[in-house]
Amino acid sequence: MKRHIELLFFVAVIAVLAVICFLMPKDGISVAGTTLRFPSISEVLTPSDKSRISIDGLLADRENSMKIQQLPDSVIEARRKLMQAADSMRVRDSLLLADTINFYKTFFAENPSRFYLPDSSDVSYITDLIATLRREARKGIVHIAHYGDSQIEGDRITSSLRYGLQDKFGGEGLGIIPVLQMIPSTTVQETISDSISRFLVDGTLVQKADHKRYGALAQLSELKGKTTITIKSLAVKHKAFDKVRLFYSTRKKGLKATLTAGDLTYEAEDEADKKYGMMEWDLPNKISTFKIRLEGDAELYGFCLTGDKGVAVTNIGLRGSSGTFFTRIDAKSFKYMHNALNTRLVIMEFGGNATPYLSTDKKIEGYYSSMDAQIKFVKQQLPKAKIILIGPADMAETVDGKLQTYRNLEKTVDLMRRVAKDNGVAFWNMYGVMGGKNSIISWVSNKPALAASDYIHFSRKGAEKIAHLFLESLNVYDDYAMFQSSLDRRKREQSKNRKKKLKEISAKIPVDKTFADSISKR
């Protein structure tokens, strides 16, 4: 009897809810300024995950689309038969060459993982960048600065970029790290004996200085007295380093530093009232940890931990930032550090924090103007550096009880792509690479999860995935440059051989000596 009553109660509740679903207006009912909404019958009965995508399938497709021999089986079979029937190696080579050229042409024009470039028909912006990184890494240290918001905090995304780029071009160490590390990082551990002040130019953890000398990291620490700092690299790869640099400005009392690495101790000192100084220690052996005692009155802009050659990649994550802070940094402090570091690539990964507020065309154009000014500032201070603007990841909000991509997100992506093109820099569409609209839902539901349950941030695994896709995009352009170089070399050889053959033929043709003499005298 009890079960019978429970069943009747359950059926009655379902019936009442069904009636409400049927009678409730589509736009809801307004009560005391609050709109009450209820799903319709069709919404209840229709699966809510129709728009979800298979992330495993998407990531596999993304990676396959960046490999040169990804042709349909039917095309491959047709090519095979045609090559078997070919009379010469030259014909076979021509078929393979046509396939290769078509792959690159399609990738640069259509692939979601491509870089959007100032001139879509000219990929030299990226290929020249890669050539510069390779050349500079062979001579010494070349630096990459990765600026972003909380999406890259704790060295997420950046650390994977660092490992991949150091595998490719060589290099060791962590790049620049703050003197005071407030956000826990998986790649560096820091302890400090005495508290020192920290100032940030932007973000929600704001404590601003009374000046603009924030340097390359957009932050500084203030030393008044003494402190001892211990730093340990926790990096998975390339963790050791043998070059330590400290960037600073001294005030009334100057700065003394004592660095201890194992059994070795090094001392350095600089005078008072010196703007933008650098202490440098070249160590005889590679280390992954050291202790430094600092004494004096100084602004400390950061430590740089590298080898003597290769690529260094710095993580500069500012929580809550929309990327509009560069113009609030003193140009001299910014330029001095980046020039000393030989920075040749600045990655600016922003847009997520601005998206919820870009509700009108006026606000969108206002953000465009702000980002336009930031890019111009960086270009002016670092004329040798390339800039890659990375747009926001997909983010979801709840609308009428359903998770969906933020309504303004695609406008933000379009804005970022436009401001990059208008300033002659590259743009990488992270939103599109992820899968586009509502893809973050699938990244969250993936096993293991590739994004956090806030439907905004990547998980550690997801950060590794998106960094890997960025690196693979770079590799396509690098492969193309090598392919084009071999093609040019081949054309030169063919031209040389043709000239040689013509010369041989000409030598065999009899020439009337009297006629030849008359021609030579003209």
XYZ file of C-alpha atoms in Angstrom:
522
model
C 0.000 0.000 0.000
C 2.798 2.385 0.904
C 4.556 1.835 -2.415
C 1.287 2.434 -4.236
C 0.876 5.810 -2.511
C 4.463 6.762 -3.298
C 3.910 5.956 -6.954
C 0.706 8.021 -7.089
C 2.485 10.940 -5.416
C 5.340 10.740 -7.909
C 2.938 10.651 -10.886
C 0.990 13.602 -9.453
C 4.160 15.698 -9.090
C 5.186 14.916 -12.665
C 1.707 15.853 -13.884
C 1.743 19.183 -12.035
C 5.186 20.021 -13.406
C 4.030 19.098 -16.912
C 1.048 21.453 -16.598
C 3.358 24.263 -15.441
C 5.688 23.560 -18.372
C 2.733 23.753 -20.754
C 1.140 26.911 -19.323
C 4.232 28.958 -18.471
C 4.855 31.787 -21.018
C 8.057 31.440 -23.015
C 9.455 34.692 -21.592
C 8.497 33.784 -18.021
C 6.466 35.697 -15.430
C 7.677 38.893 -13.781
C 7.184 38.982 -10.001
C 8.408 42.004 -8.010
C 11.019 42.805 -10.613
C 12.229 39.200 -10.866
C 11.503 37.052 -13.917
C 10.524 33.461 -13.159
C 11.106 31.023 -16.005
C 10.240 27.369 -16.430
C 11.381 24.995 -19.181
C 8.911 24.042 -21.886
C 7.854 20.448 -22.542
C 10.107 20.260 -25.601
C 13.100 21.540 -23.606
C 12.529 18.913 -20.909
C 12.188 16.057 -23.378
C 15.016 17.154 -25.683
C 18.534 16.012 -24.675
C 20.548 18.975 -23.433
C 23.902 17.815 -24.731
C 23.186 17.864 -28.485
C 25.786 20.564 -28.989
C 28.496 18.697 -27.161
C 31.434 17.437 -29.125
C 33.814 14.549 -28.640
C 36.973 16.159 -27.302
C 39.081 13.074 -27.974
C 37.863 13.123 -31.563
C 38.345 16.880 -31.874
C 41.904 16.816 -30.545
C 42.745 13.894 -32.821
C 41.314 15.810 -35.790
C 43.263 18.944 -34.841
C 46.539 17.022 -34.659
C 45.864 15.053 -37.841
C 45.041 18.260 -39.699
C 48.559 19.475 -38.939
C 50.223 16.425 -40.484
C 51.149 16.628 -44.115
C 50.005 13.190 -45.322
C 46.391 13.365 -44.274
C 44.583 12.554 -47.525
C 41.389 10.476 -47.905
C 41.988 6.796 -48.690
C 40.398 7.196 -52.122
C 42.773 10.036 -52.988
C 45.794 8.104 -51.712
C 44.797 5.088 -53.823
C 44.309 7.251 -56.906
C 47.711 8.870 -56.340
C 49.309 5.431 -55.950
C 47.875 4.145 -59.217
C 48.835 7.322 -61.039
C 52.401 7.132 -59.754
C 52.671 3.474 -60.721
C 51.625 4.404 -64.236
C 53.979 7.375 -64.400
C 56.770 7.084 -66.951
C 59.347 8.958 -64.948
C 60.429 9.922 -61.464
C 59.840 13.548 -62.442
C 56.097 12.909 -62.867
C 55.910 11.127 -59.525
C 57.752 13.956 -57.800
C 55.367 16.461 -59.363
C 52.345 14.617 -57.940
C 53.835 14.508 -54.452
C 54.836 18.146 -54.725
C 51.300 19.149 -55.703
C 49.859 17.321 -52.676
C 52.310 19.019 -50.336
C 51.630 22.487 -51.718
C 47.876 21.874 -51.495
C 48.183 20.786 -47.835
C 49.962 23.988 -46.827
C 47.658 26.172 -48.919
C 44.589 24.656 -47.243
C 46.070 24.839 -43.750
C 47.040 28.514 -44.001
C 43.617 29.453 -45.404
C 41.177 27.272 -43.463
C 42.589 25.322 -40.526
C 41.303 26.502 -37.095
C 44.834 26.065 -35.718
C 46.402 28.483 -38.192
C 47.768 31.895 -37.299
C 45.724 34.806 -38.606
C 48.349 37.058 -40.169
C 48.453 40.700 -41.327
C 48.624 39.434 -44.913
C 46.877 36.083 -45.205
C 48.906 35.218 -48.309
C 52.258 35.862 -46.588
C 53.327 33.502 -43.789
C 56.730 35.134 -43.315
C 55.626 36.808 -40.056
C 55.716 33.391 -38.359
C 58.459 31.743 -40.423
C 60.757 34.733 -39.848
C 59.994 34.537 -36.120
C 60.973 30.865 -36.008
C 64.155 31.560 -37.969
C 65.040 34.357 -35.532
C 64.483 32.138 -32.495
C 66.663 29.421 -34.013
C 69.446 31.840 -34.972
C 69.478 33.737 -31.662
C 69.283 30.535 -29.598
C 72.492 29.296 -31.202
C 74.351 32.497 -30.288
C 73.037 33.054 -26.756
C 69.789 33.491 -24.873
C 66.649 34.550 -26.726
C 63.614 35.374 -24.657
C 59.860 34.820 -25.027
C 57.492 36.705 -22.698
C 54.069 35.105 -22.185
C 51.622 37.630 -20.714
C 48.135 36.535 -19.712
C 45.407 36.449 -17.092
C 44.531 33.759 -14.528
C 44.342 31.217 -17.356
C 48.171 31.015 -17.200
C 48.663 31.516 -13.443
C 51.005 29.095 -11.722
C 52.933 28.615 -14.995
C 50.017 26.775 -16.626
C 50.217 26.679 -20.432
C 53.540 28.578 -20.284
C 55.453 25.668 -18.738
C 54.334 23.342 -21.547
C 55.304 25.962 -24.136
C 58.688 26.298 -22.417
C 59.362 22.550 -22.444
C 58.407 22.241 -26.112
C 60.366 25.270 -27.291
C 63.452 24.288 -25.280
C 63.235 20.801 -26.780
C 63.166 22.419 -30.227
C 65.663 25.268 -29.875
C 67.645 24.364 -26.749
C 67.657 26.221 -23.474
C 67.363 25.678 -19.736
C 65.788 27.236 -16.696
C 62.578 29.115 -15.960
C 63.071 32.513 -17.562
C 62.219 35.443 -15.264
C 60.442 34.856 -11.959
C 59.187 37.445 -9.456
C 61.252 38.129 -6.359
C 58.110 37.483 -4.320
C 56.065 34.575 -5.688
C 52.507 35.036 -4.374
C 50.727 32.505 -6.600
C 51.771 28.849 -6.082
C 53.577 27.444 -9.097
C 54.256 23.882 -10.180
C 57.666 24.850 -11.569
C 59.265 26.951 -8.831
C 59.322 26.916 -5.042
C 60.321 30.004 -3.093
C 60.813 30.784 0.583
C 61.608 34.202 2.016
C 62.904 35.020 5.495
C 61.531 38.527 5.937
C 58.421 40.071 4.464
C 58.867 42.551 1.654
C 56.248 44.600 -0.165
C 54.918 43.591 -3.575
C 53.275 45.901 -6.097
C 51.258 44.972 -9.209
C 50.287 47.141 -12.138
C 47.023 45.286 -12.816
C 44.742 42.486 -11.748
C 42.456 41.878 -8.800
C 45.305 41.335 -6.316
C 46.212 44.975 -6.675
C 48.576 46.934 -4.503
C 49.850 49.670 -6.740
C 53.119 51.545 -6.337
C 53.319 55.347 -6.326
C 55.243 55.201 -9.622
C 55.191 53.214 -12.866
C 58.521 51.361 -12.682
C 57.049 47.851 -12.866
C 59.529 46.406 -15.376
C 58.981 43.466 -17.706
C 56.989 41.423 -15.169
C 54.470 44.241 -14.546
C 55.275 43.954 -10.837
C 58.039 44.690 -8.352
C 59.092 44.013 -4.776
C 60.385 46.677 -2.423
C 63.421 45.933 -0.240
C 64.079 48.067 2.828
C 66.620 46.298 4.994
C 67.530 42.615 4.707
C 65.964 39.433 3.419
C 67.084 35.941 2.401
C 65.344 34.166 -0.456
C 65.658 30.481 -1.360
C 64.598 29.422 -4.846
C 64.207 25.871 -6.136
C 63.284 24.800 -9.662
C 60.574 22.117 -9.777
C 60.370 21.970 -13.563
C 59.759 18.584 -15.171
C 62.323 19.248 -17.928
C 65.282 21.580 -18.415
C 65.112 22.525 -14.730
C 68.811 23.257 -14.134
C 70.487 26.570 -14.968
C 73.945 28.127 -14.667
C 73.187 31.820 -15.147
C 71.396 33.937 -12.524
C 70.484 37.583 -13.057
C 68.768 40.052 -10.733
C 67.069 43.189 -12.094
C 66.613 46.171 -9.781
C 66.752 49.909 -9.163
C 68.609 51.171 -6.092
C 67.618 54.064 -3.874
C 69.406 55.794 -0.993
C 71.461 52.891 0.385
C 72.366 50.860 -2.680
C 72.154 47.060 -2.828
C 74.329 44.171 -1.614
C 73.768 40.567 -2.677
C 75.316 37.289 -1.513
C 74.406 34.270 -3.619
C 75.074 30.745 -2.326
C 74.903 27.730 -4.629
C 76.101 24.528 -3.004
C 79.556 25.183 -1.537
C 80.141 28.305 -3.616
C 79.382 31.868 -2.528
C 79.344 34.981 -4.711
C 79.017 38.600 -3.659
C 77.949 41.668 -5.604
C 77.212 45.278 -4.740
C 75.845 48.332 -6.512
C 75.748 52.009 -5.669
C 72.821 54.080 -4.450
C 70.375 55.919 -6.710
C 70.942 53.730 -9.752
C 68.013 53.095 -12.037
C 67.698 49.819 -13.867
C 70.708 47.808 -12.825
C 71.455 44.117 -13.258
C 73.635 41.754 -11.231
C 74.761 38.648 -13.083
C 76.328 35.399 -11.885
C 77.768 32.836 -14.320
C 78.103 29.612 -12.357
C 80.626 26.840 -13.101
C 78.013 24.094 -12.744
C 74.314 23.726 -13.411
C 72.106 24.097 -10.347
C 68.395 23.821 -9.597
C 68.381 25.657 -6.268
C 70.179 28.573 -4.638
C 69.929 31.017 -1.761
C 70.454 34.766 -2.028
C 70.773 37.299 0.780
C 69.834 40.861 -0.137
C 70.523 43.999 1.866
C 69.784 47.615 1.026
C 67.140 49.955 -0.301
C 65.941 48.879 -3.738
C 63.118 48.024 -6.091
C 63.494 44.401 -7.208
C 62.030 43.469 -10.590
C 62.837 39.773 -10.788
C 65.358 36.943 -11.122
C 66.245 35.459 -14.499
C 67.325 31.793 -14.401
C 68.719 30.379 -17.665
C 71.609 28.610 -19.343
C 74.051 30.446 -21.595
C 72.252 29.564 -24.845
C 68.811 28.623 -26.078
C 65.269 29.802 -25.459
C 63.961 31.228 -22.184
C 60.191 31.476 -21.682
C 58.679 33.619 -18.922
C 55.227 33.268 -17.393
C 53.555 36.597 -16.529
C 50.032 35.839 -15.331
C 47.933 38.664 -13.864
C 44.674 37.529 -12.304
C 41.637 39.513 -13.416
C 43.545 41.379 -16.121
C 42.139 42.250 -19.531
C 45.603 43.054 -20.899
C 45.240 46.837 -20.815
C 48.097 47.488 -18.382
C 51.149 47.822 -20.648
C 50.688 51.557 -21.154
C 50.697 51.987 -17.363
C 54.271 50.666 -17.122
C 57.202 53.079 -17.270
C 58.603 52.619 -20.769
C 62.240 52.765 -19.627
C 61.910 49.965 -17.065
C 59.973 47.822 -19.548
C 62.402 48.408 -22.399
C 65.557 48.016 -20.297
C 64.660 44.549 -19.057
C 63.423 43.214 -22.379
C 66.476 44.519 -24.228
C 68.777 42.930 -21.643
C 66.861 39.666 -22.066
C 66.881 39.782 -25.898
C 63.103 39.362 -26.071
C 62.053 38.438 -29.612
C 58.501 37.213 -29.020
C 55.741 38.686 -26.854
C 52.629 36.532 -26.430
C 49.584 38.472 -25.203
C 46.810 36.075 -24.103
C 43.762 38.061 -22.990
C 40.082 38.757 -23.571
C 38.383 36.413 -21.118
C 37.991 38.943 -18.318
C 36.664 41.600 -20.690
C 34.050 39.374 -22.335
C 31.263 39.588 -19.694
C 31.292 43.391 -19.920
C 31.324 43.835 -23.705
C 27.542 44.134 -23.918
C 27.333 47.086 -26.327
C 29.081 48.181 -29.506
C 30.480 51.175 -27.617
C 32.113 48.920 -25.008
C 33.475 46.632 -27.703
C 35.081 49.547 -29.528
C 36.398 50.860 -26.210
C 38.180 47.562 -25.565
C 39.458 47.578 -29.153
C 40.976 51.031 -28.562
C 42.596 49.881 -25.311
C 44.142 46.769 -26.874
C 45.223 48.814 -29.882
C 47.174 51.116 -27.538
C 48.792 48.140 -25.736
C 50.061 46.554 -28.946
C 51.389 49.883 -30.186
C 53.220 50.392 -26.864
C 54.915 46.982 -27.029
C 55.854 47.458 -30.698
C 57.324 50.868 -29.973
C 59.432 49.680 -27.032
C 60.477 46.364 -28.616
C 60.790 46.943 -32.378
C 62.757 43.699 -32.878
C 60.103 41.526 -31.223
C 57.187 39.781 -32.900
C 53.795 39.766 -31.185
C 51.239 36.952 -31.108
C 47.848 37.887 -29.694
C 45.914 34.894 -28.326
C 42.177 35.282 -27.878
C 40.120 33.893 -24.993
C 39.219 30.265 -24.465
C 35.584 29.240 -24.672
C 33.712 30.125 -21.466
C 30.199 29.131 -20.427
C 27.502 30.907 -18.421
C 24.078 29.701 -17.323
C 21.157 31.128 -19.302
C 17.616 29.938 -18.494
C 19.122 27.030 -16.591
C 21.361 25.944 -19.457
C 25.105 26.195 -19.864
C 26.136 27.968 -23.040
C 29.028 30.008 -24.400
C 29.109 33.594 -23.135
C 26.905 35.604 -25.480
C 29.658 38.169 -26.153
C 32.572 35.773 -26.551
C 32.589 35.531 -30.328
C 32.489 39.340 -30.510
C 35.596 39.409 -28.307
C 37.350 36.926 -30.592
C 36.469 38.977 -33.675
C 37.678 42.140 -31.930
C 41.012 40.543 -31.012
C 41.533 39.243 -34.537
C 40.749 42.682 -35.958
C 43.057 44.601 -33.609
C 45.887 42.160 -34.368
C 45.460 42.570 -38.130
C 45.189 46.360 -37.883
C 48.493 46.468 -35.983
C 50.350 44.058 -38.244
C 50.749 41.245 -35.680
C 49.639 37.599 -35.527
C 46.490 36.216 -33.897
C 45.809 32.661 -32.692
C 42.169 31.745 -32.090
C 42.170 29.580 -28.957
C 38.350 29.539 -28.935
C 38.267 28.085 -32.438
C 41.042 25.589 -31.732
C 39.090 24.277 -28.720
C 36.085 23.552 -30.935
C 34.178 26.825 -30.864
C 30.748 27.368 -29.356
C 29.972 25.339 -26.203
C 33.215 23.362 -26.516
C 34.190 24.214 -22.921
C 31.283 22.011 -21.738
C 32.880 19.015 -23.420
C 36.321 19.943 -22.089
C 34.871 19.922 -18.550
C 32.982 16.629 -18.980
C 35.947 14.851 -20.557
C 37.620 12.078 -18.547
C 40.077 13.231 -17.326
C 38.648 16.752 -17.170
C 40.423 19.211 -19.457
C 38.771 22.260 -17.876
C 37.621 23.248 -14.397
C 34.033 23.137 -13.156
C 33.837 26.944 -13.369
C 33.619 26.450 -17.162
C 36.281 29.121 -17.640
C 39.745 27.815 -16.780
C 41.675 24.893 -18.177
C 42.689 22.077 -15.887
C 46.382 21.265 -15.738
C 45.823 18.559 -18.351
C 43.808 20.915 -20.539
C 46.509 23.578 -20.308
C 49.025 21.021 -21.553
C 46.720 20.112 -24.458
C 46.161 23.681 -25.638
C 49.893 24.449 -25.357
C 50.651 21.346 -27.414
C 48.257 22.492 -30.144
C 49.904 25.928 -30.208
C 53.335 24.321 -30.591
C 52.052 22.058 -33.357
C 50.750 25.132 -35.175
C 54.223 26.667 -35.005
C 55.722 23.425 -36.274
C 53.552 23.492 -39.401
C 54.979 26.904 -40.312
C 58.504 25.721 -39.531
C 58.020 22.638 -41.715
C 56.695 24.847 -44.494
C 59.752 27.106 -44.311
C 62.032 24.071 -44.639
C 59.915 22.707 -47.487
C 60.031 26.054 -49.293
C 63.785 26.267 -48.754
C 64.312 22.821 -50.273
C 62.014 23.780 -53.152
C 64.012 26.944 -53.835
C 67.239 24.956 -53.664
C 65.804 22.456 -56.114
C 64.789 25.239 -58.516
C 68.281 26.720 -58.357
C 69.798 23.326 -59.127
C 67.417 22.838 -62.039
C 68.235 26.294 -63.385
C 71.943 25.601 -63.016
C 71.606 22.280 -64.825
C 69.613 23.872 -67.652
C 72.276 26.546 -68.147
C 74.983 23.906 -68.129
C 73.118 21.828 -70.699
C 72.515 24.847 -72.935
C 76.194 25.686 -72.726
C 77.123 22.143 -73.751
C 74.688 22.271 -76.669
C 75.962 25.668 -77.751
C 79.533 24.389 -77.737
C 78.582 21.646 -80.210
C 76.912 23.994 -82.723
C 79.341 25.137 -85.502
C 79.580 28.907 -85.810
C 80.751 30.884 -88.877
C 83.944 32.585 -87.646
C 83.558 35.653 -89.877
C 79.954 36.141 -88.704
C 80.953 35.655 -85.049
C 83.765 38.217 -85.374
C 81.417 40.756 -86.923
C 78.928 40.274 -84.086
C 81.612 40.681 -81.395
C 82.781 43.997 -82.937
C 79.352 45.585 -82.782
